[in-house]
Tab-separated table of C-alpha atoms in Angstrom:
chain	number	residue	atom	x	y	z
A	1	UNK	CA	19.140	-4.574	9.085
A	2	UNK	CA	21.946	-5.382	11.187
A	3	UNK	CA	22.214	-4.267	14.806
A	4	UNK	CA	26.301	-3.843	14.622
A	5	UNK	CA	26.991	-0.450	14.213
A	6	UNK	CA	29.907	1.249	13.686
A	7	UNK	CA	30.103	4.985	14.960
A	8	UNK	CA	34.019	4.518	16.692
A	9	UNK	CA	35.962	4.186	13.196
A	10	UNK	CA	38.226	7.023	12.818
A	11	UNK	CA	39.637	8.142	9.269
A	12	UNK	CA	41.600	10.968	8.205
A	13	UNK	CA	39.798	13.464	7.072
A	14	UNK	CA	38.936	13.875	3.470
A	15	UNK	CA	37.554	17.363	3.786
A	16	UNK	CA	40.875	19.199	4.470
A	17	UNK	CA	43.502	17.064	3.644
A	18	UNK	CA	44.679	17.544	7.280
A	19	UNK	CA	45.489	15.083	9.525
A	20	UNK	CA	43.345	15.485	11.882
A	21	UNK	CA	41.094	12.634	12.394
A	22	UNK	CA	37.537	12.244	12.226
A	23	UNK	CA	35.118	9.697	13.409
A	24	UNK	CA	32.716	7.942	10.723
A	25	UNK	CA	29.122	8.598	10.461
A	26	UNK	CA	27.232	5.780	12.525
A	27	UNK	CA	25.969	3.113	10.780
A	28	UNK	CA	24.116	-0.463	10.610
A	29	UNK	CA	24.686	-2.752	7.881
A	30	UNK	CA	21.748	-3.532	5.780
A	31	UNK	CA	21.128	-7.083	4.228
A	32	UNK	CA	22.038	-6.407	0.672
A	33	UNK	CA	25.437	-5.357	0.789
A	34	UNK	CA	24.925	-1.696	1.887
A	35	UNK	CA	24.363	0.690	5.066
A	36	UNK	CA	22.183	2.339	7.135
A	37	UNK	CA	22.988	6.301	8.024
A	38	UNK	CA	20.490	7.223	10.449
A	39	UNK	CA	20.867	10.967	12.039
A	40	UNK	CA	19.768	11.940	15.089
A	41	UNK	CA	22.280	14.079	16.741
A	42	UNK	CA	22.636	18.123	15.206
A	43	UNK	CA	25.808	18.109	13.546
A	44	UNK	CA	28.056	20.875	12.145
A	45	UNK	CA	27.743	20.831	8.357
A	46	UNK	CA	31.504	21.298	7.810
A	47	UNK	CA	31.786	18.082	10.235
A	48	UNK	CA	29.201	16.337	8.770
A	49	UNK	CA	30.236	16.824	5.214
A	50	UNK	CA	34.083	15.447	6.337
A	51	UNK	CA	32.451	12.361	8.304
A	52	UNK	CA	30.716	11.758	4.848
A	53	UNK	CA	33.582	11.986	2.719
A	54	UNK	CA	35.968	9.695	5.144
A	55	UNK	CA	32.999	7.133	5.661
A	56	UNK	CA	32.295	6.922	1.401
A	57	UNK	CA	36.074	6.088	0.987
A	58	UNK	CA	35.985	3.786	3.490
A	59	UNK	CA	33.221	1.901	2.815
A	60	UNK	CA	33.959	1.733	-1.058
A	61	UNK	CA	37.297	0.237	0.166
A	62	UNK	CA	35.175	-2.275	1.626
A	63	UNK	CA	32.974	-3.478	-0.718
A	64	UNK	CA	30.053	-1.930	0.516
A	65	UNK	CA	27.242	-1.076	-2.074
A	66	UNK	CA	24.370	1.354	-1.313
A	67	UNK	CA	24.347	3.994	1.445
A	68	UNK	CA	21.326	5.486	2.839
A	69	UNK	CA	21.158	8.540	4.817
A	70	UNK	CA	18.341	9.415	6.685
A	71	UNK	CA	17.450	12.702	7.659
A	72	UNK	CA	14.827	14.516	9.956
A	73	UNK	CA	13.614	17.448	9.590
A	74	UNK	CA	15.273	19.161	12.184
A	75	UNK	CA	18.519	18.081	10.366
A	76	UNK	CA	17.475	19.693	6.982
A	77	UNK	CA	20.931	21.458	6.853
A	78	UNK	CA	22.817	18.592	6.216
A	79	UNK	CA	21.001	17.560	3.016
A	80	UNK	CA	23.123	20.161	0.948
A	81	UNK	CA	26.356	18.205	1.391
A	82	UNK	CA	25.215	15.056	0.909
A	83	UNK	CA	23.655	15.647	-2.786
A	84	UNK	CA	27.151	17.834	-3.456
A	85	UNK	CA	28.837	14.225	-2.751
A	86	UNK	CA	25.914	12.518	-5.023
A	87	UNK	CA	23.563	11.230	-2.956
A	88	UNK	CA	19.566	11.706	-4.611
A	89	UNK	CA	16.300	12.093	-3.132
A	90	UNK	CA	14.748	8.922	-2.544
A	91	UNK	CA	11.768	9.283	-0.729
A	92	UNK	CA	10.521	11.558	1.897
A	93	UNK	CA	7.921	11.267	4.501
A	94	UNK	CA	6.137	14.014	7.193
A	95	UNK	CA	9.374	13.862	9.378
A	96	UNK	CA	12.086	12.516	7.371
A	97	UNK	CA	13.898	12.591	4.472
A	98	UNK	CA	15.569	9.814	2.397
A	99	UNK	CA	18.756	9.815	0.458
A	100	UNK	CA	20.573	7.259	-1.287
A	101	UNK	CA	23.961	6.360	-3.351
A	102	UNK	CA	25.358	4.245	-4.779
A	103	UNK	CA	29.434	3.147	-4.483
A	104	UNK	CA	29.945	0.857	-7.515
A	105	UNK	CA	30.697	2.581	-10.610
A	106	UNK	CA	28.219	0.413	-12.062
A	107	UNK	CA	24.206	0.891	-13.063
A	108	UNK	CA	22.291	1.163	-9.331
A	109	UNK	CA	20.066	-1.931	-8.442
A	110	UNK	CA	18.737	-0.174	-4.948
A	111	UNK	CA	14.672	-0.589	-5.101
A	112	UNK	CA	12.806	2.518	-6.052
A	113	UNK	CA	10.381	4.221	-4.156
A	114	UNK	CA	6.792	3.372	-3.564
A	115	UNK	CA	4.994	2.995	-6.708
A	116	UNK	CA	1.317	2.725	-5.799
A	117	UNK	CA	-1.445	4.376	-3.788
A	118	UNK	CA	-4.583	1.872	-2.264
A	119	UNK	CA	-7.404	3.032	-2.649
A	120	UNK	CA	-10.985	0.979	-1.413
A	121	UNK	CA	-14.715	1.546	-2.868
A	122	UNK	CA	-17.582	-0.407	-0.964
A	123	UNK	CA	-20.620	-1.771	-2.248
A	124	UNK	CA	-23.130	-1.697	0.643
A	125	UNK	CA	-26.533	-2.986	0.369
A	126	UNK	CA	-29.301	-3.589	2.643
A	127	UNK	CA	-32.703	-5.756	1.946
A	128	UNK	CA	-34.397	-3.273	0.409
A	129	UNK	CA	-32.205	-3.117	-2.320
A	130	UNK	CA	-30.862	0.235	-1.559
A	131	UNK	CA	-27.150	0.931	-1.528
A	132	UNK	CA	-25.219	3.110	0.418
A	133	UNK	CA	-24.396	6.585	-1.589
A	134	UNK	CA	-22.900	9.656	-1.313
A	135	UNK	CA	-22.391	12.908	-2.769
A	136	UNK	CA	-18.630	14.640	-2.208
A	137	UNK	CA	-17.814	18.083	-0.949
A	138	UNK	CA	-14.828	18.164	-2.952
A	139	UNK	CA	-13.371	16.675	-6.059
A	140	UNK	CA	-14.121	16.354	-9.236
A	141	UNK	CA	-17.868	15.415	-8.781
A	142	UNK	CA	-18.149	18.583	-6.275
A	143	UNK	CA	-21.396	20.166	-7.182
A	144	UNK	CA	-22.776	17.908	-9.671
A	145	UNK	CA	-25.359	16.047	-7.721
A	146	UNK	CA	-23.444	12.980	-8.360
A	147	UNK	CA	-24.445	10.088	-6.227
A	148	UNK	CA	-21.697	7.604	-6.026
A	149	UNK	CA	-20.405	4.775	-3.661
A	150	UNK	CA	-18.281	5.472	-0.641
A	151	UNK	CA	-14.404	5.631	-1.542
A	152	UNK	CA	-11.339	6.468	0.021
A	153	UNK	CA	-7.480	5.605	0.582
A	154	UNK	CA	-6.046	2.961	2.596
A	155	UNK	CA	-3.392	4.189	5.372
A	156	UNK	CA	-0.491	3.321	5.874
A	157	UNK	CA	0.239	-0.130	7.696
A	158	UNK	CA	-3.980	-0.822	7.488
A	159	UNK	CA	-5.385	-3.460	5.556
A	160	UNK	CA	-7.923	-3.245	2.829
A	161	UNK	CA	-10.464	-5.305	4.301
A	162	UNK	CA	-10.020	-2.672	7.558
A	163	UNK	CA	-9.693	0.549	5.458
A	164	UNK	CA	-12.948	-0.536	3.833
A	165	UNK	CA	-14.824	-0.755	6.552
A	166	UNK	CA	-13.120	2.262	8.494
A	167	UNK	CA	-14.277	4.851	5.022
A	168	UNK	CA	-17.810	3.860	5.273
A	169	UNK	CA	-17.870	4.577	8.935
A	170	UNK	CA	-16.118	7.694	8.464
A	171	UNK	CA	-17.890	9.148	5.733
A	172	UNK	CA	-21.606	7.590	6.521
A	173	UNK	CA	-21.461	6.531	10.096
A	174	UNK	CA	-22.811	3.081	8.618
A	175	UNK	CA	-21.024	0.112	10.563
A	176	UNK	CA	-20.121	-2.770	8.297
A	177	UNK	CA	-18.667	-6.275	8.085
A	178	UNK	CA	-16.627	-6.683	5.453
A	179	UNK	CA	-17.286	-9.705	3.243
A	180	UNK	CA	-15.139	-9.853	-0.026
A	181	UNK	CA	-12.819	-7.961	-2.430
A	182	UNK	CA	-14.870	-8.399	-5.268
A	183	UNK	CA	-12.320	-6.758	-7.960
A	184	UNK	CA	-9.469	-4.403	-8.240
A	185	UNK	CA	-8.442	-1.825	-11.174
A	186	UNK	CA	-4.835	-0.750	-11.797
A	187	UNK	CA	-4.214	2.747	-12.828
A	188	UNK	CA	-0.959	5.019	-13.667
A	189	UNK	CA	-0.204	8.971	-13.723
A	190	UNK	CA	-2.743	9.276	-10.977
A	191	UNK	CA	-2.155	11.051	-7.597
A	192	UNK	CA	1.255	12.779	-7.656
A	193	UNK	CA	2.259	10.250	-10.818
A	194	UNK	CA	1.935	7.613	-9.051
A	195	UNK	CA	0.593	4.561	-10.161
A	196	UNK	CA	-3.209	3.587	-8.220
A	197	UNK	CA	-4.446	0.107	-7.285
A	198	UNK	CA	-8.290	0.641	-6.427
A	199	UNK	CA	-10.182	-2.448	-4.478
A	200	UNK	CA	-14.104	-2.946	-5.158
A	201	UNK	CA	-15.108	-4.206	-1.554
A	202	UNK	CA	-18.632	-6.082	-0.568
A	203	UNK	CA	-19.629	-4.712	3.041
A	204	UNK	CA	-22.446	-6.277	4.748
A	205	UNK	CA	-24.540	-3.243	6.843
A	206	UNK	CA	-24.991	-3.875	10.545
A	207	UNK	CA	-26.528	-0.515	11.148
A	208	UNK	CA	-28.780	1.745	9.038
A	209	UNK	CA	-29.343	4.681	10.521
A	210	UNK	CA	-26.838	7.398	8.593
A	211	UNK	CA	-24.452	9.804	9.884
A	212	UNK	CA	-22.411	11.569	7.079
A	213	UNK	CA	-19.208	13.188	7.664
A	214	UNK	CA	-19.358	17.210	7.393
A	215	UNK	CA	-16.100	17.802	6.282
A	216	UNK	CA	-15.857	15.788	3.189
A	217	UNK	CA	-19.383	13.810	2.311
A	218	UNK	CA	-22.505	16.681	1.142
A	219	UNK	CA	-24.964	14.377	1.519
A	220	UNK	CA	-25.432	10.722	2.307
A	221	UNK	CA	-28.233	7.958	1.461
A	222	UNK	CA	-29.547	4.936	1.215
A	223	UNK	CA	-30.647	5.259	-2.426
A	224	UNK	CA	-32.549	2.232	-4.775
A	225	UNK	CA	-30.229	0.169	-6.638
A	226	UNK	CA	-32.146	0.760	-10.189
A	227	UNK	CA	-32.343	4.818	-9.876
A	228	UNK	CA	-28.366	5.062	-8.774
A	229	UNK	CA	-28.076	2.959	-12.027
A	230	UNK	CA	-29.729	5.100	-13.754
A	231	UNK	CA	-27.627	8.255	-13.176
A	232	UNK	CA	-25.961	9.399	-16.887
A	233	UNK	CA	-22.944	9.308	-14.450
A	234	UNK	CA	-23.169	5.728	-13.851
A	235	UNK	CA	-23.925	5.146	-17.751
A	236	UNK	CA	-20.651	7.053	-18.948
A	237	UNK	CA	-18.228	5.743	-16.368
A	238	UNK	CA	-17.234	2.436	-16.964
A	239	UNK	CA	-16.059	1.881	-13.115
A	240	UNK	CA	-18.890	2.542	-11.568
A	241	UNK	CA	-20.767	0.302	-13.887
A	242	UNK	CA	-18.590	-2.741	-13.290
A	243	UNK	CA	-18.831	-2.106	-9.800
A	244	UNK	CA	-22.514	-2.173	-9.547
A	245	UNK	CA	-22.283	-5.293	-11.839
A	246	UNK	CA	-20.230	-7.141	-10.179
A	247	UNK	CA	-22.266	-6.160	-6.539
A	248	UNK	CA	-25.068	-7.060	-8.101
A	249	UNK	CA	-23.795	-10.332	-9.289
A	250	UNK	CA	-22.307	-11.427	-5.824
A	251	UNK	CA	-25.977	-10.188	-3.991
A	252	UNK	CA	-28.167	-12.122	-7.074
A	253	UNK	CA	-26.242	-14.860	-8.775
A	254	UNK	CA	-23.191	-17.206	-8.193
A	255	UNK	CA	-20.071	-15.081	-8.296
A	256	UNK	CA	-17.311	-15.340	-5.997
A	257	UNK	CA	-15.233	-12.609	-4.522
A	258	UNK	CA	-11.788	-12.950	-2.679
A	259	UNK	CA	-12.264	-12.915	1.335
A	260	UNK	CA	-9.066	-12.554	3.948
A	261	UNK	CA	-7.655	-15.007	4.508
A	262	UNK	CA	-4.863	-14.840	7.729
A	263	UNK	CA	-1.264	-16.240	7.107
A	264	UNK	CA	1.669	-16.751	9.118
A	265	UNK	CA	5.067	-15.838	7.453
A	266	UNK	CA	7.874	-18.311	7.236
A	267	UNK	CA	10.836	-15.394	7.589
A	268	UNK	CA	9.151	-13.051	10.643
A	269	UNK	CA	6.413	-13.338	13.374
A	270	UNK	CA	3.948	-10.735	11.472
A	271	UNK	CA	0.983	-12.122	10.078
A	272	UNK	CA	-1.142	-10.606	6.823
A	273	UNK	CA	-4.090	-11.138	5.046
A	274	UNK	CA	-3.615	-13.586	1.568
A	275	UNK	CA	-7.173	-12.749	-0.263
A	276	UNK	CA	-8.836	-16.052	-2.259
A	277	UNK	CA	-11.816	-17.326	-3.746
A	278	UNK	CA	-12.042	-19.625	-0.928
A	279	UNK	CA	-15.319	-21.403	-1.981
A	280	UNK	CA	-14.215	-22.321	-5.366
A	281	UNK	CA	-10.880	-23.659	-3.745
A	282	UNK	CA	-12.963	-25.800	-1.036
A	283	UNK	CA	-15.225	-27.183	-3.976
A	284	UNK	CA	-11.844	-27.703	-6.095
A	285	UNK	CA	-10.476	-29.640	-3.187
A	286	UNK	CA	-13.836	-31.874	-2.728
A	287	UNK	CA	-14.493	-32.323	-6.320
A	288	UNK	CA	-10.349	-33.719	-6.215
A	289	UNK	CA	-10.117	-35.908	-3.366
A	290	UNK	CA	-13.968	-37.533	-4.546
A	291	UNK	CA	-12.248	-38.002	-7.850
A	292	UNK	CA	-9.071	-39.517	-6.480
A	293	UNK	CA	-11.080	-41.808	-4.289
A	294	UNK	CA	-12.821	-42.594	-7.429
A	295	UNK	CA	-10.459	-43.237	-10.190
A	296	UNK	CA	-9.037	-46.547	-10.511
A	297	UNK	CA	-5.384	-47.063	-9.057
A	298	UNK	CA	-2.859	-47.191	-11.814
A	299	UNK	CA	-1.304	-50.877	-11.095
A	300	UNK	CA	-5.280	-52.306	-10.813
A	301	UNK	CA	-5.298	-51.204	-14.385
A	302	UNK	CA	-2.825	-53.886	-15.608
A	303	UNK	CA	-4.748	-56.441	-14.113
């Protein structure tokens, strides 16, 4: 987003026919061609619906591709007049809303909305070979006596390793270290028609002593690994049984999970977690540079 704005551009206005001028909605550019309408001010409909109309003609005189308008709450009034010029619904969050158009009589490439929900399940399990289950409050399990593993949805802006770590303390009062993503599952048409990435976590306990959340957990326990397995739950669901395999596998045998990893990005100053099977690339690298020091050059070959 560019920090030029341009809220002293007067136009005739488009409203009335009139000529009376009126100023253009303010505006940053955006880096794909388009702008930026952010509203903070109350604004007379009438006056807002003219600034819209003068600021679409200019800008399509100018190139300019997509136009977002954004729109608090407190500014509901205006969203009428902006769909009656053909601006859509893009997205819409607790305080805003989102609307977009776009200038080119041609097909629209602006991106769509978020597509996918996070969600996190942990696999917690101490020496005793008792993992960390609960039963919900609500749901579809509600009332069934279901024992499953702690689950929940990532926030926004928090990373999967943290939201992992942060369910199991809200819902148990169990504190964790997180130690791998150990799979994922992609789902559609879930919450709201979304689409619903759900990470299988490995949490290491570093407390024991359990604390469940009222509001959502019924009951929470440290339960033996072989009678949670054999819940005709557990048997049915295909999930849950790949999650307690693959647990099991990482706690008992040789298989690797994907820990965080934290990069530095070559276009801003934030930083984010890349997840890897770091192991297997640290053996890949050993196992290449022995082989390398190994193999015979390619010109001592001719000789």
């Amino acid at each position: 987003m560019s920090s030029s704005t341009n809220s002293t551009v007067l136009a005739e206005s488009v409203a009335t026919g009139s000529s009376v001028d009126v100023e253009l909605l303010p505006f940053v550019n955006d880096k794909h061609g388009g702008v930026i309408v952010e509203m903070t001010a109350p604004m007379d409909p009438q006056l807002f619906s003219a600034s819209l109309k003068a600021s679409l003609s200019k800008w399509r005189e100018q190139g300019i591709r997509g136009v977002w308008i954004k729109l608090p709450i407190s500014l509901a009034n205006l969203i009428q007049y902006a769909v009656e010029e053909g601006f859509w619904y893009h997205h819409a969050e607790e305080t805003y809303i989102m609307l977009a158009y776009w200038l080119p009589a041609t097909t629209h490439t602006l991106p769509v909305n978020a597509t996918h929900r996070v969600g996190v399940g942990a696999f917690v399990m101490n020496d005793k070979r008792e993992v960390l289950a609960v039963q919900e409050k609500s749901g579809v399990l509600r009332g069934l006596g279901v024992w499953k593993f702690p689950t929940g949805v990532v926030e926004p802006g928090e990373d999967i390793n943290l939201g992992a770590v942060r369910e199991v303390k809200e819902e148990t009062g169990i504190d964790t270290e997180f130690v791998e993503v150990l799979a994922f599952r992609q789902s559609h048409k879930a919450f709201f028609d979304k689409s619903d990435l759900f990470f299988v976590c490995i949490l290491r306990p570093l407390s024991f002593d359990i604390t469940k959340q009222d509001s959502e957990i019924e009951a929470a326990q440290w339960m033996p690994v072989e009678e949670f397995a054999s819940q005709p739950f557990v048997q049915k669901h295909e999930l849950v049984k790949y999650i307690l395999e693959v647990g099991l596998a990482k706690v008992d045998k040789d298989y690797a999970g994907f820990s965080p990893i934290l990069i530095k990005s070559a276009f801003t100053d934030k930083k984010s977690f890349f997840y890897m099977n770091r192991r297997d690339l640290d053996k890949a690298s050993e196992s290449s540079s022995t082989q390398k020091k190994t193999e015979k050059p390619l010109f001592m070959e001719k000789l």
